[in-house]
Each structure stands twice: as structure tokens, then as C-alpha cells.
């Protein structure tokens, strides 16, 4: 074998080794990211999850198109993890939580399951469900702060990841003042799950997001207002009723 042939063979072998090492490194990084994503979302491969959908206000069984878009965002996340999803309506989800990861979409007015989760898991959150027009309609009361909705301009949505007990699967809540804010929260989770996983790990959190100018930008412009986990998980103080004698 001449020196030229030997150099060519060595070059080919070196290139093959470099390519193999590069492929192994990329595969390792990809698997690590996938494992972190599966762990954060509570979706190991071939696991089952629930998509709990609300109903459009004023309709019988219909789902608002923006909530459908939210479900599509979440279904893509679930599929990326190699997991499976079952879609159920809010008033048929008569089961506990923790056995399967749950994604619950919609405010308490149109989603009974959401109302139950807020009462059990986020007792510091009160949502105004009045049907009559007024400045507080749809507003959030979190601790001592009230967040009113300015439809199409500034609207709020809660994005929460909640767990109960060691080893329990998480419940994700997308509780918005309007349907478009539910989609905004699901898109925020899809875009920022890696950042959220690094910050919160497998712990519970509740974030207040603001959707800016949805009339022009749809669900795309979202601002993080505050991490309200502590206030949302702290039960609101009871309202005292004064009994004064009438003379």
C-alpha cells in the first residue's frame, strides 16, 4: 500500500469516526431534551393523558374555535413525547387527578372541571363569572389583586402546572378570560416548556400571563405578568359578616 492510498484510507476512517461521534452526540442531546420534556409534562412514552375541553358560552356542546386551536397546540406536544391523548368534555370528567397528565382548557364559567380545580388546587383565585355586562365581568381576583379584562386590548390567562403527592402526574390549567387567551397560554407553554422546566422542574407553579392586543395580533403577543403561585395557593381569608343590633 502506497503512502497516498494509506492517507486516503486513514482520512476516510477518520471522517467516519467523526461522523459517528457527531451522530451519537446529537442523539444524546436529543434524547436528553426529550426526557426533560417528557418529565416536565408528565408524559413518558406510550403514556395516556386527558384533554378536558370546555364549551362555548351560550352553546350546547359546541367548542369555541380558539379552544380547538389550543387543543391542537397541546396535541402536538403530547405527540412529540410519544404519548396518547383522550379528549373528554368537562362535564363527563368525573374522576380524580394524578394518575394521568391532564390538560384542562377554559374558564370556570364554561368548564366545571376547571371550577373544581381552582377550588381544590388554587383556592386563592376567584374568577368573576357574572353574565351581566360590567367592569368586573371575567376579572381575576388573586390574593388582594384584581385583574380586569379589556377585551381585545389586554386580557389575562392563568397557566398552571400542579401536582398533588409524590409521583403524581401533573394537571395543567389554561384558565383565560376569553377563548383566545386559552390558545395564547397553550402556545406559550409549547414555546417555553424548556425554559419553564429549567426554572420549575417538577414543582407546581401558577403564572399570570397578559395577552396584548389580541384584536390585531391574535394569541401571539403574550407577556408574563407575575408568578402568582404563592398567592394562588393561599386560601383567601373568610369574609366576615357584621351582626349589628338594630335599635
CSV table of N, CA and C in Angstrom, one decimal, residues 4 12 46 55 66 70 78 89 111 126 140 148 156 162 165-166 170 175 183 196 206 208 216 218 221 223 237 243:
chain,number,residue,atom,x,y,z
A,4,UNK,N,0.1,7.4,-0.4
A,4,UNK,CA,-1.1,8.1,-0.8
A,4,UNK,C,-2.4,7.3,-0.5
A,12,UNK,N,-10.6,8.6,5.3
A,12,UNK,CA,-12.0,8.0,5.3
A,12,UNK,C,-12.4,7.5,6.6
A,46,UNK,N,-45.7,6.3,25.5
A,46,UNK,CA,-46.8,5.5,25.4
A,46,UNK,C,-47.8,5.7,26.6
A,55,UNK,N,-67.0,24.3,26.9
A,55,UNK,CA,-68.0,24.5,25.9
A,55,UNK,C,-68.0,26.0,25.6
A,66,UNK,N,-61.1,28.9,19.1
A,66,UNK,CA,-59.8,29.2,19.7
A,66,UNK,C,-59.5,28.1,20.7
A,70,UNK,N,-56.3,25.6,20.7
A,70,UNK,CA,-55.5,25.3,21.9
A,70,UNK,C,-55.3,23.8,22.0
A,78,UNK,N,-48.1,16.5,23.1
A,78,UNK,CA,-48.3,15.1,23.5
A,78,UNK,C,-47.7,14.2,22.5
A,89,UNK,N,-65.3,15.9,27.4
A,89,UNK,CA,-65.9,17.2,27.8
A,89,UNK,C,-65.9,17.3,29.3
A,111,UNK,N,-66.4,25.6,32.1
A,111,UNK,CA,-65.7,24.4,32.4
A,111,UNK,C,-65.8,24.0,33.9
A,126,UNK,N,-60.1,33.7,42.5
A,126,UNK,CA,-61.5,33.9,42.3
A,126,UNK,C,-61.8,34.5,40.9
A,140,UNK,N,-60.1,38.5,37.3
A,140,UNK,CA,-59.4,37.6,38.2
A,140,UNK,C,-59.2,38.3,39.5
A,148,UNK,N,-58.7,43.1,35.7
A,148,UNK,CA,-59.8,43.3,34.8
A,148,UNK,C,-59.5,43.1,33.4
A,156,UNK,N,-56.2,38.5,30.4
A,156,UNK,CA,-55.4,37.7,31.3
A,156,UNK,C,-55.7,36.2,31.2
A,162,UNK,N,-49.7,21.8,38.2
A,162,UNK,CA,-50.0,21.5,39.6
A,162,UNK,C,-49.9,20.0,39.8
A,165,UNK,N,-48.9,15.2,45.6
A,165,UNK,CA,-48.3,13.9,46.1
A,165,UNK,C,-47.2,13.5,45.2
A,166,UNK,N,-46.3,12.7,45.8
A,166,UNK,CA,-45.1,12.2,45.2
A,166,UNK,C,-45.4,11.3,44.1
A,170,UNK,N,-48.9,15.6,36.6
A,170,UNK,CA,-49.4,16.9,36.7
A,170,UNK,C,-50.7,17.2,36.1
A,175,UNK,N,-56.6,28.7,32.1
A,175,UNK,CA,-57.8,29.4,32.5
A,175,UNK,C,-57.8,30.9,32.1
A,183,UNK,N,-55.8,29.8,24.0
A,183,UNK,CA,-54.9,29.4,23.0
A,183,UNK,C,-53.6,30.0,23.2
A,196,UNK,N,-39.4,26.8,31.2
A,196,UNK,CA,-40.2,26.5,32.4
A,196,UNK,C,-39.7,25.3,33.1
A,206,UNK,N,-47.9,28.6,39.1
A,206,UNK,CA,-49.1,29.3,38.5
A,206,UNK,C,-48.6,30.6,38.0
A,208,UNK,N,-49.4,34.2,35.8
A,208,UNK,CA,-50.4,35.1,35.2
A,208,UNK,C,-49.8,35.7,34.0
A,216,UNK,N,-55.5,42.6,17.1
A,216,UNK,CA,-54.6,42.8,16.0
A,216,UNK,C,-53.6,41.6,15.9
A,218,UNK,N,-53.8,38.5,17.6
A,218,UNK,CA,-54.3,37.2,17.9
A,218,UNK,C,-53.6,36.7,19.2
A,221,UNK,N,-48.9,37.6,21.0
A,221,UNK,CA,-48.1,38.5,21.8
A,221,UNK,C,-48.6,38.3,23.3
A,223,UNK,N,-47.3,38.4,27.4
A,223,UNK,CA,-46.3,38.9,28.4
A,223,UNK,C,-46.5,38.2,29.8
A,237,UNK,N,-58.9,34.9,52.8
A,237,UNK,CA,-59.4,35.0,54.1
A,237,UNK,C,-60.9,35.0,54.0
A,243,UNK,N,-72.8,41.5,62.5
A,243,UNK,CA,-74.2,41.5,63.0
A,243,UNK,C,-74.4,42.6,64.0
